[in-house]
Amino acid sequence: MQRNSALLYHSVAFLTVAVWGTTFVWTKLLIMNGLSPAQIFTLRFGIAYVLLLAFSLLNWAWKRRPMSTFRWKSGSWRDELMMAALGITGGSVYFLTENAALLYTTATNVSLIVCSCPLFATLLISLFYRSERFKAMQVAGSVLAFLGMAVVVLNGHFVLHLSPLGDSLAFGACISWAVYSLLMKPAAERYPAMFITRKVFFYGVLTILPCYLVEPAFPPLEVMLSPRILANLLFLGCVASMACYLTWNWVMARLGAVKATNWVYFNPITTIIFAWLVLDEQITVYFLAGSSLILFGMYLCNRR
C-alpha cells in the first residue's frame, strides 16, 4: 500500500513537471502574437483563480455548507502573510525575473540557472528542517541529475556568455522558487492544497498589477479571441496553472519538498520533446545522454 502510494505521488509529480515543460513553447507562441510576459502571466493566473474559486464555491454549496462559513482568509495574519509570500515567490516574482532575464542573457543561461533550483531548494530546506536533511546518496543523485540537466540544456555547446544582470535575474527566479518550496512545508501542514493554490493565484495576480503602470496595453480584442491565442491561454490557465499548481502543492505535502522539487530536473526534457513535435527542433545525442543522467540521478535521490 505504501509503495503504491509513493508511486502515485511520483507519477503525479512527473506529469505536473511534464506539462510545465511544454509551457515554454505555448508562451513563446503567445509572445510571437504580441502578448508580453506580464500579460501572459496575468491572464493565466487570473483564469486559474476564477475557475478554482468557482469550483471551491460550488463544492462548498454541493456539500450543503452555509456560504457564510466559506474560508476566504487564513487562520491568522501571519498565515495570510505566508500565503502572500507564496503568491509572490511562486508567482509574480518568479515569472517576472525569469522572463526579464531572457532580455539580458541567453536562453541557455536562463534554463541552466533556473532549472538548478532543486539544488538550492534542497540546501535551503535542509537548513531549516531537520526532517528534510539529505543523505549522501541523495547528494550524489542530485549532482548527477544536475549534470544531466546541464548536458540537455547546453546541447553540446559548452560556451556560456556571462551577463551579470541577466544571470542575476535568472538566479533570482531560482531562489524565488526555492523559497516557495521552503514555505510550502508549513503551509501544507496547516491548510489543504486547494486553499493554498487559490491564495497563490490571488496574490500572484495582485502583486503583478504594479507592472501595468509601465506595461503597454493588451492587444485588440479580436486578437485575444482568435482560436489559437484563446486555446493557448486556456491551456496555460486551466491546465498548466490551475490543475498543475493544485497537483504540485498536493505532491509536495505528500512527498516532501526535497523529493518533489527534484522532479524539476525533468523540465528541460519535456520542453525539448515538445519543441521537437511543435517547433521542429532537433533531438540530439546530448539530449539522450543528459536525459539518462537525469533519470538515473532522480532514481538515486528517491531510492530507499
mmCIF file of C-alpha atoms in Angstrom:
data_model
loop_
_atom_site.group_PDB
_atom_site.id
_atom_site.type_symbol
_atom_site.label_atom_id
_atom_site.label_comp_id
_atom_site.label_asym_id
_atom_site.label_seq_id
_atom_site.Cartn_x
_atom_site.Cartn_y
_atom_site.Cartn_z
ATOM 1 C CA MET A 1 0.000 0.000 0.000
ATOM 2 C CA GLN A 2 2.792 2.441 0.932
ATOM 3 C CA ARG A 3 4.747 1.608 -2.224
ATOM 4 C CA ASN A 4 1.647 2.119 -4.396
ATOM 5 C CA SER A 5 1.020 5.487 -2.724
ATOM 6 C CA ALA A 6 4.613 6.587 -3.337
ATOM 7 C CA LEU A 7 4.321 5.521 -6.988
ATOM 8 C CA LEU A 8 1.154 7.599 -7.322
ATOM 9 C CA TYR A 9 2.809 10.691 -5.812
ATOM 10 C CA HIS A 10 5.869 10.404 -8.065
ATOM 11 C CA SER A 11 3.663 9.809 -11.122
ATOM 12 C CA VAL A 12 1.654 12.950 -10.392
ATOM 13 C CA ALA A 13 4.888 14.924 -9.888
ATOM 14 C CA PHE A 14 6.211 13.633 -13.214
ATOM 15 C CA LEU A 15 3.013 14.545 -15.090
ATOM 16 C CA THR A 16 2.930 18.000 -13.494
ATOM 17 C CA VAL A 17 6.518 18.824 -14.473
ATOM 18 C CA ALA A 18 5.932 17.328 -17.929
ATOM 19 C CA VAL A 19 3.057 19.761 -18.502
ATOM 20 C CA TRP A 20 5.146 22.668 -17.175
ATOM 21 C CA GLY A 21 7.879 21.717 -19.617
ATOM 22 C CA THR A 22 5.514 22.419 -22.522
ATOM 23 C CA THR A 23 4.566 25.894 -21.281
ATOM 24 C CA PHE A 24 7.749 27.458 -22.701
ATOM 25 C CA VAL A 25 6.501 26.518 -26.188
ATOM 26 C CA TRP A 26 2.984 27.890 -25.612
ATOM 27 C CA THR A 27 4.361 31.074 -24.039
ATOM 28 C CA LYS A 28 6.719 31.594 -26.970
ATOM 29 C CA LEU A 29 3.787 31.295 -29.396
ATOM 30 C CA LEU A 30 1.814 33.893 -27.417
ATOM 31 C CA ILE A 31 4.775 36.305 -27.318
ATOM 32 C CA MET A 32 5.120 35.920 -31.092
ATOM 33 C CA ASN A 33 1.484 37.034 -31.351
ATOM 34 C CA GLY A 34 2.038 40.274 -29.428
ATOM 35 C CA LEU A 35 1.465 39.444 -25.743
ATOM 36 C CA SER A 36 4.066 40.418 -23.156
ATOM 37 C CA PRO A 37 5.277 38.015 -20.423
ATOM 38 C CA ALA A 38 3.462 40.041 -17.721
ATOM 39 C CA GLN A 39 0.225 39.945 -19.705
ATOM 40 C CA ILE A 40 0.518 36.193 -20.216
ATOM 41 C CA PHE A 41 1.143 35.668 -16.511
ATOM 42 C CA THR A 42 -1.819 37.869 -15.520
ATOM 43 C CA LEU A 43 -4.194 36.076 -17.863
ATOM 44 C CA ARG A 44 -3.126 32.530 -16.976
ATOM 45 C CA PHE A 45 -3.187 33.142 -13.208
ATOM 46 C CA GLY A 46 -6.404 35.181 -13.488
ATOM 47 C CA ILE A 47 -8.173 32.398 -15.388
ATOM 48 C CA ALA A 48 -6.890 29.831 -12.895
ATOM 49 C CA TYR A 49 -8.046 31.864 -9.880
ATOM 50 C CA VAL A 50 -11.565 32.465 -11.208
ATOM 51 C CA LEU A 51 -12.053 28.805 -12.133
ATOM 52 C CA LEU A 52 -10.638 27.476 -8.869
ATOM 53 C CA LEU A 53 -12.704 29.915 -6.811
ATOM 54 C CA ALA A 54 -15.866 28.941 -8.715
ATOM 55 C CA PHE A 55 -15.100 25.248 -8.217
ATOM 56 C CA SER A 56 -14.474 25.780 -4.498
ATOM 57 C CA LEU A 57 -17.752 27.669 -4.062
ATOM 58 C CA LEU A 58 -19.730 25.045 -5.988
ATOM 59 C CA ASN A 59 -18.114 22.252 -3.983
ATOM 60 C CA TRP A 60 -18.994 24.071 -0.763
ATOM 61 C CA ALA A 61 -22.605 24.517 -1.889
ATOM 62 C CA TRP A 62 -22.844 20.886 -3.051
ATOM 63 C CA LYS A 63 -21.861 19.766 0.455
ATOM 64 C CA ARG A 64 -24.709 21.999 1.724
ATOM 65 C CA ARG A 65 -22.493 24.040 3.941
ATOM 66 C CA PRO A 66 -23.505 27.647 4.767
ATOM 67 C CA MET A 67 -21.730 30.083 2.456
ATOM 68 C CA SER A 68 -21.016 32.261 5.466
ATOM 69 C CA THR A 69 -18.580 29.555 6.647
ATOM 70 C CA PHE A 70 -16.610 29.502 3.372
ATOM 71 C CA ARG A 71 -12.922 30.139 4.061
ATOM 72 C CA TRP A 72 -11.723 33.312 2.375
ATOM 73 C CA LYS A 73 -8.699 34.025 4.528
ATOM 74 C CA SER A 74 -6.141 32.178 6.621
ATOM 75 C CA GLY A 75 -6.458 31.428 10.315
ATOM 76 C CA SER A 76 -4.119 34.246 11.335
ATOM 77 C CA TRP A 77 -2.499 37.319 9.845
ATOM 78 C CA ARG A 78 0.879 35.567 9.947
ATOM 79 C CA ASP A 79 -0.509 32.721 7.850
ATOM 80 C CA GLU A 80 -2.067 35.244 5.467
ATOM 81 C CA LEU A 81 1.345 36.871 5.054
ATOM 82 C CA MET A 82 2.771 33.417 4.337
ATOM 83 C CA MET A 83 0.136 32.937 1.609
ATOM 84 C CA ALA A 84 1.076 36.314 0.132
ATOM 85 C CA ALA A 85 4.735 35.261 0.158
ATOM 86 C CA LEU A 86 3.794 32.043 -1.664
ATOM 87 C CA GLY A 87 1.966 34.041 -4.322
ATOM 88 C CA ILE A 88 4.972 36.315 -4.777
ATOM 89 C CA THR A 89 7.741 33.694 -4.768
ATOM 90 C CA GLY A 90 5.835 31.066 -6.754
ATOM 91 C CA GLY A 91 4.034 33.546 -8.968
ATOM 92 C CA SER A 92 4.762 37.175 -9.807
ATOM 93 C CA VAL A 93 8.441 37.476 -8.811
ATOM 94 C CA TYR A 94 9.384 34.075 -10.200
ATOM 95 C CA PHE A 95 7.833 34.673 -13.618
ATOM 96 C CA LEU A 96 8.947 38.300 -13.874
ATOM 97 C CA THR A 97 12.597 37.573 -13.057
ATOM 98 C CA GLU A 98 12.692 34.523 -15.314
ATOM 99 C CA ASN A 99 11.181 36.345 -18.301
ATOM 100 C CA ALA A 100 13.164 39.547 -17.698
ATOM 101 C CA ALA A 101 16.371 37.509 -17.625
ATOM 102 C CA LEU A 102 15.721 36.488 -21.236
ATOM 103 C CA LEU A 103 16.036 40.151 -22.252
ATOM 104 C CA TYR A 104 19.632 40.409 -20.983
ATOM 105 C CA THR A 105 21.152 36.952 -21.331
ATOM 106 C CA THR A 106 20.824 33.828 -23.431
ATOM 107 C CA ALA A 107 18.034 31.288 -23.104
ATOM 108 C CA THR A 108 20.708 28.682 -22.345
ATOM 109 C CA ASN A 109 21.945 30.596 -19.334
ATOM 110 C CA VAL A 110 18.399 31.141 -18.059
ATOM 111 C CA SER A 111 17.449 27.485 -18.463
ATOM 112 C CA LEU A 112 20.622 26.274 -16.804
ATOM 113 C CA ILE A 113 20.316 28.613 -13.808
ATOM 114 C CA VAL A 114 16.551 28.319 -13.254
ATOM 115 C CA CYS A 115 16.465 24.537 -13.621
ATOM 116 C CA SER A 116 19.182 24.228 -10.973
ATOM 117 C CA CYS A 117 16.656 25.308 -8.318
ATOM 118 C CA PRO A 118 16.347 21.770 -6.808
ATOM 119 C CA LEU A 119 19.943 22.071 -5.551
ATOM 120 C CA PHE A 120 19.258 25.396 -3.852
ATOM 121 C CA ALA A 121 15.838 24.265 -2.603
ATOM 122 C CA THR A 122 17.354 21.127 -1.077
ATOM 123 C CA LEU A 123 20.081 23.140 0.632
ATOM 124 C CA LEU A 124 17.654 25.782 1.905
ATOM 125 C CA ILE A 125 15.097 23.286 3.208
ATOM 126 C CA SER A 126 17.715 21.106 4.879
ATOM 127 C CA LEU A 127 18.996 24.161 6.774
ATOM 128 C CA PHE A 128 15.555 24.904 8.238
ATOM 129 C CA TYR A 129 14.040 21.430 8.708
ATOM 130 C CA ARG A 130 15.831 18.536 10.344
ATOM 131 C CA SER A 131 13.323 16.043 8.888
ATOM 132 C CA GLU A 132 14.370 17.049 5.357
ATOM 133 C CA ARG A 133 18.134 16.543 5.838
ATOM 134 C CA PHE A 134 19.560 14.728 2.819
ATOM 135 C CA LYS A 135 21.803 11.671 2.760
ATOM 136 C CA ALA A 136 24.961 11.065 0.735
ATOM 137 C CA MET A 137 23.023 9.059 -1.874
ATOM 138 C CA GLN A 138 20.597 11.954 -2.351
ATOM 139 C CA VAL A 139 23.507 14.354 -2.822
ATOM 140 C CA ALA A 140 25.044 12.075 -5.460
ATOM 141 C CA GLY A 141 21.693 11.714 -7.223
ATOM 142 C CA SER A 142 21.086 15.468 -7.202
ATOM 143 C CA VAL A 143 24.534 16.155 -8.652
ATOM 144 C CA LEU A 144 24.028 13.546 -11.415
ATOM 145 C CA ALA A 145 20.583 14.951 -12.243
ATOM 146 C CA PHE A 146 22.020 18.481 -12.338
ATOM 147 C CA LEU A 147 24.832 17.396 -14.670
ATOM 148 C CA GLY A 148 22.300 15.638 -16.912
ATOM 149 C CA MET A 149 20.145 18.760 -16.993
ATOM 150 C CA ALA A 150 23.223 20.832 -17.936
ATOM 151 C CA VAL A 151 24.034 18.430 -20.801
ATOM 152 C CA VAL A 152 20.455 18.664 -22.090
ATOM 153 C CA VAL A 153 20.331 22.477 -21.897
ATOM 154 C CA LEU A 154 23.826 23.125 -23.300
ATOM 155 C CA ASN A 155 23.251 20.557 -26.096
ATOM 156 C CA GLY A 156 26.941 20.188 -26.895
ATOM 157 C CA HIS A 157 27.695 23.928 -26.927
ATOM 158 C CA PHE A 158 29.766 24.360 -23.791
ATOM 159 C CA VAL A 159 30.199 28.110 -24.103
ATOM 160 C CA LEU A 160 28.347 30.320 -21.623
ATOM 161 C CA HIS A 161 28.091 34.054 -22.330
ATOM 162 C CA LEU A 162 28.171 35.709 -18.928
ATOM 163 C CA SER A 163 25.772 38.597 -18.378
ATOM 164 C CA PRO A 164 25.786 39.914 -14.793
ATOM 165 C CA LEU A 165 22.292 41.450 -14.965
ATOM 166 C CA GLY A 166 20.577 38.682 -16.894
ATOM 167 C CA ASP A 167 22.233 35.879 -14.957
ATOM 168 C CA SER A 168 21.410 37.603 -11.663
ATOM 169 C CA LEU A 169 17.743 37.826 -12.657
ATOM 170 C CA ALA A 170 17.729 34.127 -13.574
ATOM 171 C CA PHE A 171 19.366 33.299 -10.256
ATOM 172 C CA GLY A 172 16.700 35.421 -8.560
ATOM 173 C CA ALA A 173 13.999 33.271 -10.188
ATOM 174 C CA CYS A 174 15.824 30.154 -8.989
ATOM 175 C CA ILE A 175 15.996 31.404 -5.399
ATOM 176 C CA SER A 176 12.374 32.572 -5.570
ATOM 177 C CA TRP A 177 11.174 29.042 -6.388
ATOM 178 C CA ALA A 178 13.429 27.599 -3.676
ATOM 179 C CA VAL A 179 11.796 29.924 -1.114
ATOM 180 C CA TYR A 180 8.372 28.889 -2.428
ATOM 181 C CA SER A 181 9.321 25.247 -1.777
ATOM 182 C CA LEU A 182 10.512 26.164 1.713
ATOM 183 C CA LEU A 183 7.273 27.983 2.586
ATOM 184 C CA MET A 184 5.097 25.204 1.206
ATOM 185 C CA LYS A 185 6.101 22.838 4.007
ATOM 186 C CA PRO A 186 4.455 24.746 6.898
ATOM 187 C CA ALA A 187 1.572 25.857 4.667
ATOM 188 C CA ALA A 188 0.753 22.281 3.642
ATOM 189 C CA GLU A 189 0.742 21.189 7.280
ATOM 190 C CA ARG A 190 -1.990 23.723 8.157
ATOM 191 C CA TYR A 191 -4.150 24.145 5.049
ATOM 192 C CA PRO A 192 -5.491 21.968 2.197
ATOM 193 C CA ALA A 193 -3.855 22.172 -1.223
ATOM 194 C CA MET A 194 -6.899 23.783 -2.849
ATOM 195 C CA PHE A 195 -6.948 26.692 -0.394
ATOM 196 C CA ILE A 196 -3.183 27.279 -0.742
ATOM 197 C CA THR A 197 -3.361 27.169 -4.541
ATOM 198 C CA ARG A 198 -6.236 29.645 -4.620
ATOM 199 C CA LYS A 199 -4.240 32.021 -2.439
ATOM 200 C CA VAL A 200 -1.143 31.653 -4.647
ATOM 201 C CA PHE A 201 -3.152 32.700 -7.713
ATOM 202 C CA PHE A 202 -4.818 35.605 -5.897
ATOM 203 C CA TYR A 203 -1.623 37.132 -4.531
ATOM 204 C CA GLY A 204 0.262 36.368 -7.737
ATOM 205 C CA VAL A 205 -2.194 38.448 -9.774
ATOM 206 C CA LEU A 206 -2.417 41.162 -7.098
ATOM 207 C CA THR A 207 1.344 41.698 -6.959
ATOM 208 C CA ILE A 208 1.773 41.775 -10.743
ATOM 209 C CA LEU A 209 -0.614 44.745 -11.138
ATOM 210 C CA PRO A 210 2.015 47.471 -10.434
ATOM 211 C CA CYS A 211 3.790 46.365 -13.623
ATOM 212 C CA TYR A 212 0.917 47.814 -15.635
ATOM 213 C CA LEU A 213 1.977 51.321 -14.680
ATOM 214 C CA VAL A 214 4.643 50.899 -17.376
ATOM 215 C CA GLU A 215 3.236 47.878 -19.250
ATOM 216 C CA PRO A 216 1.705 48.502 -22.707
ATOM 217 C CA ALA A 217 -1.989 47.864 -23.267
ATOM 218 C CA PHE A 218 -3.325 44.429 -24.169
ATOM 219 C CA PRO A 219 -3.647 43.577 -27.876
ATOM 220 C CA PRO A 220 -7.018 44.231 -29.565
ATOM 221 C CA LEU A 221 -9.935 42.017 -28.508
ATOM 222 C CA GLU A 222 -10.145 40.311 -31.897
ATOM 223 C CA VAL A 223 -6.540 39.171 -31.473
ATOM 224 C CA MET A 224 -7.189 37.900 -27.930
ATOM 225 C CA LEU A 225 -10.257 35.940 -29.068
ATOM 226 C CA SER A 226 -8.604 34.309 -32.056
ATOM 227 C CA PRO A 227 -8.794 30.500 -31.738
ATOM 228 C CA ARG A 228 -5.032 29.974 -31.471
ATOM 229 C CA ILE A 229 -4.492 32.648 -28.793
ATOM 230 C CA LEU A 230 -7.568 31.614 -26.831
ATOM 231 C CA ALA A 231 -6.644 27.919 -26.906
ATOM 232 C CA ASN A 232 -3.115 28.656 -25.642
ATOM 233 C CA LEU A 233 -4.386 30.912 -22.847
ATOM 234 C CA LEU A 234 -6.994 28.362 -21.753
ATOM 235 C CA PHE A 235 -4.366 25.629 -21.657
ATOM 236 C CA LEU A 236 -1.973 27.795 -19.619
ATOM 237 C CA GLY A 237 -4.733 28.935 -17.261
ATOM 238 C CA CYS A 238 -6.767 25.736 -16.814
ATOM 239 C CA VAL A 239 -4.129 23.015 -17.112
ATOM 240 C CA ALA A 240 -0.638 24.471 -16.578
ATOM 241 C CA SER A 241 -1.752 26.812 -13.776
ATOM 242 C CA MET A 242 -4.930 25.661 -12.028
ATOM 243 C CA ALA A 243 -4.513 21.892 -12.356
ATOM 244 C CA CYS A 244 -0.710 21.754 -12.132
ATOM 245 C CA TYR A 245 -0.289 24.096 -9.160
ATOM 246 C CA LEU A 246 -3.010 22.158 -7.377
ATOM 247 C CA THR A 247 -1.332 18.793 -8.018
ATOM 248 C CA TRP A 248 2.152 20.200 -7.273
ATOM 249 C CA ASN A 249 1.128 21.579 -3.895
ATOM 250 C CA TRP A 250 -0.582 18.266 -3.115
ATOM 251 C CA VAL A 251 2.518 16.279 -4.121
ATOM 252 C CA MET A 252 4.816 18.488 -2.029
ATOM 253 C CA ALA A 253 2.622 17.810 1.007
ATOM 254 C CA ARG A 254 2.848 14.052 0.393
ATOM 255 C CA LEU A 255 6.433 13.528 -0.821
ATOM 256 C CA GLY A 256 8.147 16.366 0.978
ATOM 257 C CA ALA A 257 9.632 19.472 -0.574
ATOM 258 C CA VAL A 258 13.033 17.950 -1.413
ATOM 259 C CA LYS A 259 11.818 14.842 -3.254
ATOM 260 C CA ALA A 260 9.123 16.749 -5.110
ATOM 261 C CA THR A 261 11.432 19.588 -6.180
ATOM 262 C CA ASN A 262 13.940 17.124 -7.656
ATOM 263 C CA TRP A 263 11.398 16.456 -10.414
ATOM 264 C CA VAL A 264 12.104 19.970 -11.750
ATOM 265 C CA TYR A 265 15.242 18.468 -13.318
ATOM 266 C CA PHE A 266 12.907 16.692 -15.743
ATOM 267 C CA ASN A 267 11.562 20.002 -17.060
ATOM 268 C CA PRO A 268 14.071 20.527 -19.935
ATOM 269 C CA ILE A 269 13.386 17.002 -21.236
ATOM 270 C CA THR A 270 9.700 17.647 -21.832
ATOM 271 C CA THR A 271 10.438 21.110 -23.206
ATOM 272 C CA ILE A 272 12.776 19.718 -25.867
ATOM 273 C CA ILE A 273 10.458 16.815 -26.766
ATOM 274 C CA PHE A 274 7.520 19.171 -27.197
ATOM 275 C CA ALA A 275 9.617 21.693 -29.134
ATOM 276 C CA TRP A 276 10.594 18.811 -31.432
ATOM 277 C CA LEU A 277 6.926 17.959 -32.001
ATOM 278 C CA VAL A 278 5.617 21.532 -32.383
ATOM 279 C CA LEU A 279 8.547 23.712 -33.464
ATOM 280 C CA ASP A 280 10.560 21.087 -35.423
ATOM 281 C CA GLU A 281 13.617 21.465 -33.183
ATOM 282 C CA GLN A 282 16.080 18.583 -33.376
ATOM 283 C CA ILE A 283 16.765 15.940 -30.709
ATOM 284 C CA THR A 284 20.491 15.231 -30.397
ATOM 285 C CA VAL A 285 22.676 12.601 -28.744
ATOM 286 C CA TYR A 286 23.397 15.116 -25.971
ATOM 287 C CA PHE A 287 19.691 15.188 -25.174
ATOM 288 C CA LEU A 288 19.580 11.388 -24.894
ATOM 289 C CA ALA A 289 22.727 11.233 -22.730
ATOM 290 C CA GLY A 290 21.602 14.066 -20.481
ATOM 291 C CA SER A 291 18.126 12.578 -20.099
ATOM 292 C CA SER A 292 19.655 9.278 -18.997
ATOM 293 C CA LEU A 293 21.740 11.064 -16.354
ATOM 294 C CA ILE A 294 18.668 12.931 -15.089
ATOM 295 C CA LEU A 295 16.613 9.756 -14.761
ATOM 296 C CA PHE A 296 19.425 7.850 -13.031
ATOM 297 C CA GLY A 297 20.128 10.750 -10.671
ATOM 298 C CA MET A 298 16.443 11.015 -9.759
ATOM 299 C CA TYR A 299 16.383 7.261 -9.117
ATOM 300 C CA LEU A 300 19.274 7.613 -6.671
ATOM 301 C CA CYS A 301 17.566 10.579 -4.967
ATOM 302 C CA ASN A 302 14.358 8.691 -4.316
ATOM 303 C CA ARG A 303 15.503 5.125 -3.669
ATOM 304 C CA ARG A 304 15.490 3.821 -0.105
#
